[in-house]
Coordinates of C-alpha atoms in Angstrom, one line a residue:
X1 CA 92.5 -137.5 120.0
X2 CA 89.6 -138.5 117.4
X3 CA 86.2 -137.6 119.3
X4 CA 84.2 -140.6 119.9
X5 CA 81.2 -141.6 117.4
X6 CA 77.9 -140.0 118.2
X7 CA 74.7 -142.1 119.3
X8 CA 72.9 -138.9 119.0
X9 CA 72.2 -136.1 116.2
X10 CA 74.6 -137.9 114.2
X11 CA 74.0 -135.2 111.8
X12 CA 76.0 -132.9 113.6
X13 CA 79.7 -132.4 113.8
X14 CA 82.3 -133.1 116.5
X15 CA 81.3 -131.1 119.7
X16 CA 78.3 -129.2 118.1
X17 CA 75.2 -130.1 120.5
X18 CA 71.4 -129.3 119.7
X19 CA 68.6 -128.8 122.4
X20 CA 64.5 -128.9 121.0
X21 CA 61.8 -128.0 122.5
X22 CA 58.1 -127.8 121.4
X23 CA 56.3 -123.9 121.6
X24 CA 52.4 -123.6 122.2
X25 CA 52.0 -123.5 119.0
X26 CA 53.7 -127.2 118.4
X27 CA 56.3 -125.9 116.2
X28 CA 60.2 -127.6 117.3
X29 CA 62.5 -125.5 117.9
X30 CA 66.1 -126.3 117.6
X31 CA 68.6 -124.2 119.7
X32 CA 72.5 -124.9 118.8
X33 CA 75.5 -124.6 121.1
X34 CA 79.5 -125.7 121.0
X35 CA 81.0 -127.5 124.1
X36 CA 84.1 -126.5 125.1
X37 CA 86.3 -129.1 127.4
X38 CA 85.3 -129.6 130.3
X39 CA 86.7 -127.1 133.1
X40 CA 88.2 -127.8 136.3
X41 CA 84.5 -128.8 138.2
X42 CA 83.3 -130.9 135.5
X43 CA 80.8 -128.8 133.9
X44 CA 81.1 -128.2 130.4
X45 CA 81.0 -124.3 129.1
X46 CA 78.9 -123.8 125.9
X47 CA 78.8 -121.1 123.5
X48 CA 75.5 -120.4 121.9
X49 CA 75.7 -120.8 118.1
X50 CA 72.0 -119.7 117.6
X51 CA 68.7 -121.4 115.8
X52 CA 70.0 -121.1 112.4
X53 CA 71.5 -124.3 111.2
X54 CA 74.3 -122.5 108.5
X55 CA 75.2 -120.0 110.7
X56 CA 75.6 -122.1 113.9
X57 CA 78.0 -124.7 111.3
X58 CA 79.9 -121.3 110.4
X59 CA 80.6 -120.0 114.1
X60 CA 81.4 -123.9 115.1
X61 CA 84.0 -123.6 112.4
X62 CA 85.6 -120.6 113.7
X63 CA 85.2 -122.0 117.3
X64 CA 87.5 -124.9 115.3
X65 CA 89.8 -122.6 114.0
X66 CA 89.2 -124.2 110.3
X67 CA 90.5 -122.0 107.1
X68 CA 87.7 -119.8 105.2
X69 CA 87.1 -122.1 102.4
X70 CA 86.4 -124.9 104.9
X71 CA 83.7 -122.8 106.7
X72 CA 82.5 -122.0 102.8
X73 CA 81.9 -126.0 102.1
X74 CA 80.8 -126.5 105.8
X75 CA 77.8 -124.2 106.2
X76 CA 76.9 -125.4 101.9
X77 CA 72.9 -125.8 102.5
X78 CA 72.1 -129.0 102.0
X79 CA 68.5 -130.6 101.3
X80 CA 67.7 -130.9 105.0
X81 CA 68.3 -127.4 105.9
X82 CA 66.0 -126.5 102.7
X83 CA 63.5 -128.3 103.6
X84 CA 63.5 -127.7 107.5
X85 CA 63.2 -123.9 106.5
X86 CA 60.4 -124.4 103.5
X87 CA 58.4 -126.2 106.3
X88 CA 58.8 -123.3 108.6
X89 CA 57.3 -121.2 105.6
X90 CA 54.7 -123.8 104.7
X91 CA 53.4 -123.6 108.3
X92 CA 53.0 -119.9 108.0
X93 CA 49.7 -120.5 106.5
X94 CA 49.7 -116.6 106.0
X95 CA 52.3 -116.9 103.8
X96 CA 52.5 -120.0 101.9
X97 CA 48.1 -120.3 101.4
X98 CA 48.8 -124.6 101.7
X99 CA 45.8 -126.7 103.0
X100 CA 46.9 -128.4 106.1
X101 CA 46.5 -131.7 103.8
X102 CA 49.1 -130.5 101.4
X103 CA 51.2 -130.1 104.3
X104 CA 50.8 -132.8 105.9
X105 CA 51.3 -135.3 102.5
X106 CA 54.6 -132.9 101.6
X107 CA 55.4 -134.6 105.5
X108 CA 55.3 -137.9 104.2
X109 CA 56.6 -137.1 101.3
X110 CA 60.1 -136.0 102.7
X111 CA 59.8 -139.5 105.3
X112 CA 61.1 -141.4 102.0
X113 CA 63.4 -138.2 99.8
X114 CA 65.0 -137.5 103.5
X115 CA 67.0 -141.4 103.3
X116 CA 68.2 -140.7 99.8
X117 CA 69.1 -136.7 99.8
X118 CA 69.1 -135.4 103.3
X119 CA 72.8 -134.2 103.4
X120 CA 73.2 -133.4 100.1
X121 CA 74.3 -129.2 99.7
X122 CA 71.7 -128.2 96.8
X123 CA 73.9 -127.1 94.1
X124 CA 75.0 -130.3 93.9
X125 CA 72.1 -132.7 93.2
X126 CA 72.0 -133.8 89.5
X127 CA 69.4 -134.9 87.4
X128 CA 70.7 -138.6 86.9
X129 CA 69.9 -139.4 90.4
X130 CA 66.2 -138.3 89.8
X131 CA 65.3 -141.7 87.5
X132 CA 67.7 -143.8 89.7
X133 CA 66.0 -142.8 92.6
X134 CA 62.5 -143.3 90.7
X135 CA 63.2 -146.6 89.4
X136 CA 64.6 -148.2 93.0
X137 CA 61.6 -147.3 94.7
X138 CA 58.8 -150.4 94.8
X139 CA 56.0 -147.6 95.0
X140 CA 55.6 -145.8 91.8
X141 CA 53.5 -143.6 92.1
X142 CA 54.5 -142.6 95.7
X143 CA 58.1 -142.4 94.1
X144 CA 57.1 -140.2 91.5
X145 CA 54.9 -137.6 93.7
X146 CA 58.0 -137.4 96.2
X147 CA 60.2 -136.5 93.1
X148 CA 57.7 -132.9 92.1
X149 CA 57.9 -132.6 95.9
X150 CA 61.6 -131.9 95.2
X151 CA 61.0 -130.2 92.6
X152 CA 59.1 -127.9 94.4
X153 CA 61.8 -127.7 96.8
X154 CA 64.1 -127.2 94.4
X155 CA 62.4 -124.0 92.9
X156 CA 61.6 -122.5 96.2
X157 CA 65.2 -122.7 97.5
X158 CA 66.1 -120.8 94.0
X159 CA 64.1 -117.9 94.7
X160 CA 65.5 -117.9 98.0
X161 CA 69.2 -117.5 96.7
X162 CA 70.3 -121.2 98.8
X163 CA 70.4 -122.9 95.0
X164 CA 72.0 -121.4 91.9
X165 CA 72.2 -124.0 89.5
X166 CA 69.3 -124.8 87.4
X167 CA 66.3 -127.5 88.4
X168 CA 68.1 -131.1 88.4
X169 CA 64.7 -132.4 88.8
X170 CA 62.9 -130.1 85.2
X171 CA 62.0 -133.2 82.6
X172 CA 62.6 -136.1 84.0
X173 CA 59.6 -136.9 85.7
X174 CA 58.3 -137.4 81.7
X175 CA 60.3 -140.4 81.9
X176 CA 58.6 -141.3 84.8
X177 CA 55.6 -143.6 83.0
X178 CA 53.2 -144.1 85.7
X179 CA 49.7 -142.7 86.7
X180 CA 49.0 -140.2 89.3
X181 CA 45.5 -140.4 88.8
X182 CA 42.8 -143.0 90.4
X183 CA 40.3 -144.8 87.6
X184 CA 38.3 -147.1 90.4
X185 CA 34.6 -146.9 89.5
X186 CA 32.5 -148.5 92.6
X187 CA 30.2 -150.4 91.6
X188 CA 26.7 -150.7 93.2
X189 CA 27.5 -154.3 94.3
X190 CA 31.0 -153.4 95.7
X191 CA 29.6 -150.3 97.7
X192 CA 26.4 -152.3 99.0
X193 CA 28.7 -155.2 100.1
X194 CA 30.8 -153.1 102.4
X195 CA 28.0 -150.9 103.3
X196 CA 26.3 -154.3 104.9
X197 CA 29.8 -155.5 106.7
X198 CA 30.2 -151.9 108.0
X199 CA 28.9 -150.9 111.4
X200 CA 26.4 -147.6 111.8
X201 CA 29.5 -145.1 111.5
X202 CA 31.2 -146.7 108.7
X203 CA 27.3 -146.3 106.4
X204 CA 26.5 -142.5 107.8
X205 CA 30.1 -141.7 105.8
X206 CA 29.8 -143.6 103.2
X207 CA 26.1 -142.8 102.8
X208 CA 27.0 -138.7 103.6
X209 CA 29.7 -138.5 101.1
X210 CA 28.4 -140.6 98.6
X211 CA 24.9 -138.4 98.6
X212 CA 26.8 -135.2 98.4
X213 CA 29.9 -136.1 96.2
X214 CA 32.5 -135.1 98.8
X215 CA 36.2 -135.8 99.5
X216 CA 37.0 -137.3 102.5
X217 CA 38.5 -134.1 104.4
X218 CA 34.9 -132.5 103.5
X219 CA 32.8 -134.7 104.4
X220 CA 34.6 -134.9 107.8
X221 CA 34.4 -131.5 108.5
X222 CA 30.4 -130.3 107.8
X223 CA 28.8 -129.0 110.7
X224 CA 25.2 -129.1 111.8
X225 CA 25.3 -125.1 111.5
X226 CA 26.2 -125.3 107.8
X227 CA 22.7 -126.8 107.8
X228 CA 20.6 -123.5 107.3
X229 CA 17.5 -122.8 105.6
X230 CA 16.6 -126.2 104.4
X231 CA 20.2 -126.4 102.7
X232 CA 23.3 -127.8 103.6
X233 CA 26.4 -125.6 102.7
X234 CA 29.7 -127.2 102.2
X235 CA 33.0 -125.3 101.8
X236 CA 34.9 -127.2 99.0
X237 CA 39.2 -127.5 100.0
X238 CA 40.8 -128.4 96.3
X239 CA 38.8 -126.3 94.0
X240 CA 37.5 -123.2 96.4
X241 CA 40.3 -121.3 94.0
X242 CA 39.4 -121.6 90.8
X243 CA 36.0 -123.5 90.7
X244 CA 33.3 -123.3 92.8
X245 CA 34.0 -122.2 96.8
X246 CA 30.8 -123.3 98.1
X247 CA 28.1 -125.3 97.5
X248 CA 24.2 -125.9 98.6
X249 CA 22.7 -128.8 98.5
X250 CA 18.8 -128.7 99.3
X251 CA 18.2 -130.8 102.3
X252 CA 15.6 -133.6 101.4
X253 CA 14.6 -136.7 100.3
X254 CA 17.3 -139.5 101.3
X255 CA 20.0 -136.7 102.0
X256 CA 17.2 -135.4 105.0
X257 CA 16.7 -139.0 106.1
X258 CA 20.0 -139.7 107.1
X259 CA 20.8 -136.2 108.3
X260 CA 17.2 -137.2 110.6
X261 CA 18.7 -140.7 111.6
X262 CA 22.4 -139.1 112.4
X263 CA 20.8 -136.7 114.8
X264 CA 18.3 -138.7 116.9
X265 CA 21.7 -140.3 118.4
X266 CA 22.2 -140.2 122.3
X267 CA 25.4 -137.6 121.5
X268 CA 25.9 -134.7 118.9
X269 CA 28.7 -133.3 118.3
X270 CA 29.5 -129.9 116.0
X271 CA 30.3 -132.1 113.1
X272 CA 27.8 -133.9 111.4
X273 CA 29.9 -137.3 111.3
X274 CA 31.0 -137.8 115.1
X275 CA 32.0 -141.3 117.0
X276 CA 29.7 -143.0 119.6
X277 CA 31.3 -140.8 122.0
X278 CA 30.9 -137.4 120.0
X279 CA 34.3 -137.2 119.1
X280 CA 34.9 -136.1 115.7
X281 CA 36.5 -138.2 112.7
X282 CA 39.6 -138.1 110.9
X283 CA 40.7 -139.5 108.1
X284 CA 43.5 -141.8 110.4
X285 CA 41.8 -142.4 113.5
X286 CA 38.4 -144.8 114.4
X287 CA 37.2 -144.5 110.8
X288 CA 40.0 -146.0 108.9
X289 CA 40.2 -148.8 111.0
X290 CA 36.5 -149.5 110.8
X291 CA 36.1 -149.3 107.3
X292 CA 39.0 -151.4 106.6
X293 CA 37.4 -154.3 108.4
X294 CA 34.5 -153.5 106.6
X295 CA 36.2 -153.7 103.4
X296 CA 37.6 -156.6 104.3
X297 CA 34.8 -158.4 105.6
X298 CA 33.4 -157.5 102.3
X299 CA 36.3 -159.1 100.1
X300 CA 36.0 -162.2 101.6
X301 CA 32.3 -162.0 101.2
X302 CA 32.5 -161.1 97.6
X303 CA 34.9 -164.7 97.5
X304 CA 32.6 -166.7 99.1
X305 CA 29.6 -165.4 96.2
X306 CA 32.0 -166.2 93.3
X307 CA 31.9 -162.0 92.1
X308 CA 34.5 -159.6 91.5
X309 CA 35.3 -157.3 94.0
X310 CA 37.6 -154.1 93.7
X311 CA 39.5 -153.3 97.2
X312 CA 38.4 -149.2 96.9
X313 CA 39.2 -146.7 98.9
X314 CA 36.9 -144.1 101.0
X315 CA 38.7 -141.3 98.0
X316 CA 37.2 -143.5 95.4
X317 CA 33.4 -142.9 96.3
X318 CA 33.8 -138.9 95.3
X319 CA 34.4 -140.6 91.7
X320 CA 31.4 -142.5 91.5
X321 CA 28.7 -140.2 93.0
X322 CA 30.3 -137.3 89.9
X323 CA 29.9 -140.5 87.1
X324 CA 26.0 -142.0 88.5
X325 CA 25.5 -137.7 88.7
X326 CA 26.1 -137.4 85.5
X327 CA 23.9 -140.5 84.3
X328 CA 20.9 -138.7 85.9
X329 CA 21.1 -135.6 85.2
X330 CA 23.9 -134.5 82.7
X331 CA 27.4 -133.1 82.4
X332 CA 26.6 -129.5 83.3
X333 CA 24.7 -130.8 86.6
X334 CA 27.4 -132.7 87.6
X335 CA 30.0 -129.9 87.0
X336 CA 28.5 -127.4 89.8
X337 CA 27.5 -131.0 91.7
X338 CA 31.8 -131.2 91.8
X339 CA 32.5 -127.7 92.0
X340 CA 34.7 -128.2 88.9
X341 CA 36.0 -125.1 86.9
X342 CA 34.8 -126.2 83.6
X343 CA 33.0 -129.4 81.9
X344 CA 35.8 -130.5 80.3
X345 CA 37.2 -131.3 83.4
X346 CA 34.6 -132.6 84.3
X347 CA 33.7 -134.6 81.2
X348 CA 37.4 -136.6 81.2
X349 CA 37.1 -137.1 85.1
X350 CA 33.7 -138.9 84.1
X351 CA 35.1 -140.6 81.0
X352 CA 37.8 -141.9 82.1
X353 CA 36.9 -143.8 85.6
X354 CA 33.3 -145.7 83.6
X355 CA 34.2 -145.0 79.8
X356 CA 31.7 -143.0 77.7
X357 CA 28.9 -143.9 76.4
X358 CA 28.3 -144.5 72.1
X359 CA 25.7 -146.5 70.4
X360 CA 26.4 -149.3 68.1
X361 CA 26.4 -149.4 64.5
X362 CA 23.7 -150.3 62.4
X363 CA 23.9 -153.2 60.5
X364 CA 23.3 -152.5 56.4
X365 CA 20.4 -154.6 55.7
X366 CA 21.9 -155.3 52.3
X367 CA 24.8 -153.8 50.1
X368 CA 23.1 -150.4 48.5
X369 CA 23.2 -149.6 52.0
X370 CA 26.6 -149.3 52.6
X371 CA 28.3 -146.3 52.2

């Protein structure tokens, strides 16, 4: 008698059950076990198959009494177990060195590959499917970052002997022609119209990170004790390993006027941006919602005035603190300003979001002066 469809952990085979539960340390935990029939009370006997997703598939199938071979193709790892077992490494901050960011993006990253290749055993993805997949996606960009996710993935399992055929995923993303890189510039109309349609909160950001060219994650996470001597020192995430790991900014002028207004509120909290309530900001809580109206309040704004208005992002203001750095002050100031490695880096990151700046050509004032 067929076994009747399963409402729950589809993913699993006929009379294979899996019980989660959440440690202290909020990692999920997925314990495996086989029911037998039921015996002559009504309970059901199970026999532990163990955490491990391949070898709980390979005792099932001797519990099953299937031949060798079938308990060969059976326990074959596909992309989900790859991927539940790279996270476990990825977590293990110790080992793997990922920012929680990177993490938590490689999370999303999965939401959308998981529909596509979830149960697919590794050594048998091929490259075709890599454009296919790229080209049936509506989000690009998203699209193409999820593909070097896999790729990732891919080389991972590799070292890990659970794939032995060669990268499916090595080359095509050349064929992928889209931009992974932002070139919004903010203008000083765009940033003063949403800075007027924000509330207090939504200016102290964008005023803090503007001032001291952060990202959003560092902005978010200064401290009033990184304030010290009459500087503020900020711990930089991306480029702490190969450009600069710190950096102090003196602690004056409007940078000392805001950090003055920001802490004669009712409530401080450790962090230097905090909510009414002291709580501190992320990147996907109060904030986002508040700047969003903001911007949007803005946009229509900008409609109503007749002007041009570019929907940016709270990313995007990083990019234009670097290029009006390097207007005042020059290329090499705004390198340490970014904690870039080198100035080329930092001279296309500047280039390419305002364009760089030539003179005209002088017009002959008669034909001897030609060339």
């Amino acid at each position: 008698m067929a076994p009747k469809p399963r409402t729950k952990y589809p993913h699993l085979p006929p009379r294979m059950a899996e019980h989660r539960y959440t440690n202290r340390r909020g990692e999920t935990i997925s314990y495996y076990f086989y029911e037998h029939p039921r015996d002559t009370k009504g309970k059901r006997p199970l026999t532990k198959l163990g955490t491990d997703f391949p070898e709980a598939k390979k005792k099932w199938a001797e519990l099953e009494g299937l031949s060798k071979s079938h308990q060969q193709r059976i326990a074959a790892f596909t992309l989900t177990i790859v991927y539940e077992r790279y996270m476990r490494w990825a977590n293990d901050r110790s080992l793997s060195n990922l920012e929680p960011r990177t993490i938590r993006d490689r999370e999303q990253y999965w939401k959308e590959l998981g529909k596509a290749f979830s149960q697919i055993p590794m050594d048998k993805l091929e490259p075709t499917w890599m454009l296919g997949y790229f080209e049936k996606r509506s989000a690009k960009t998203s699209a193409k970052k999820e593909i070097k996710f896999l790729s990732t993935l891919c080389n991972w399992a590799r070292a890990r002997g659970y794939m032995h055929i060669p990268n499916p995923v090595t080359g095509t993303t050349r064929q992928m022609p889209v931009s992974e890189n932002r070139t919004i510039y903010v203008t000083n109309e765009e940033y003063a119209l949403v800075h007027e349609c924000g509330d207090e909160l939504v200016r102290n950001v964008l005023d803090f990170a503007y001032l001291c060219g952060l990202r959003p994650a560092e902005a978010l996470s200064v401290q009033w004790s990184d304030v010290r001597a009459g500087e503020l020192y900020i711990r930089l995430t991306k480029t702490r390993k190969r450009g600069v790991p710190i950096k102090r900014i003196p602690v004056e002028g409007t940078l000392k006027r805001l950090l003055d207004k920001i802490r004669s509120r009712p409530v401080i909290a450790p962090t230097i941006l905090a909510d009414e309530r002291g709580q501190r900001l992320s990147q996907f809580g109060t904030f986002r919602y508040r700047f969003r109206k903001a911007r949007d309040a803005a946009e229509q704004r900008a409609r109503e005035r007749g002007i041009p208005f570019q929907r940016f992002q709270f990313r995007d203001l990083r990019a234009k603190s670097g290029t009006d750095k390097e207007e005042q002050e020059g290329m090499e100031a705004t390198r340490r300003f970014l904690g870039h490695a080198t100035e080329k880096q930092t001279r296309a990151y500047v280039r390419n979001l305002k364009g760089e700046r030539v003179t005209a050509l002088r017009t002959p004032k008669s034909r001897s002066d030609l060339p």
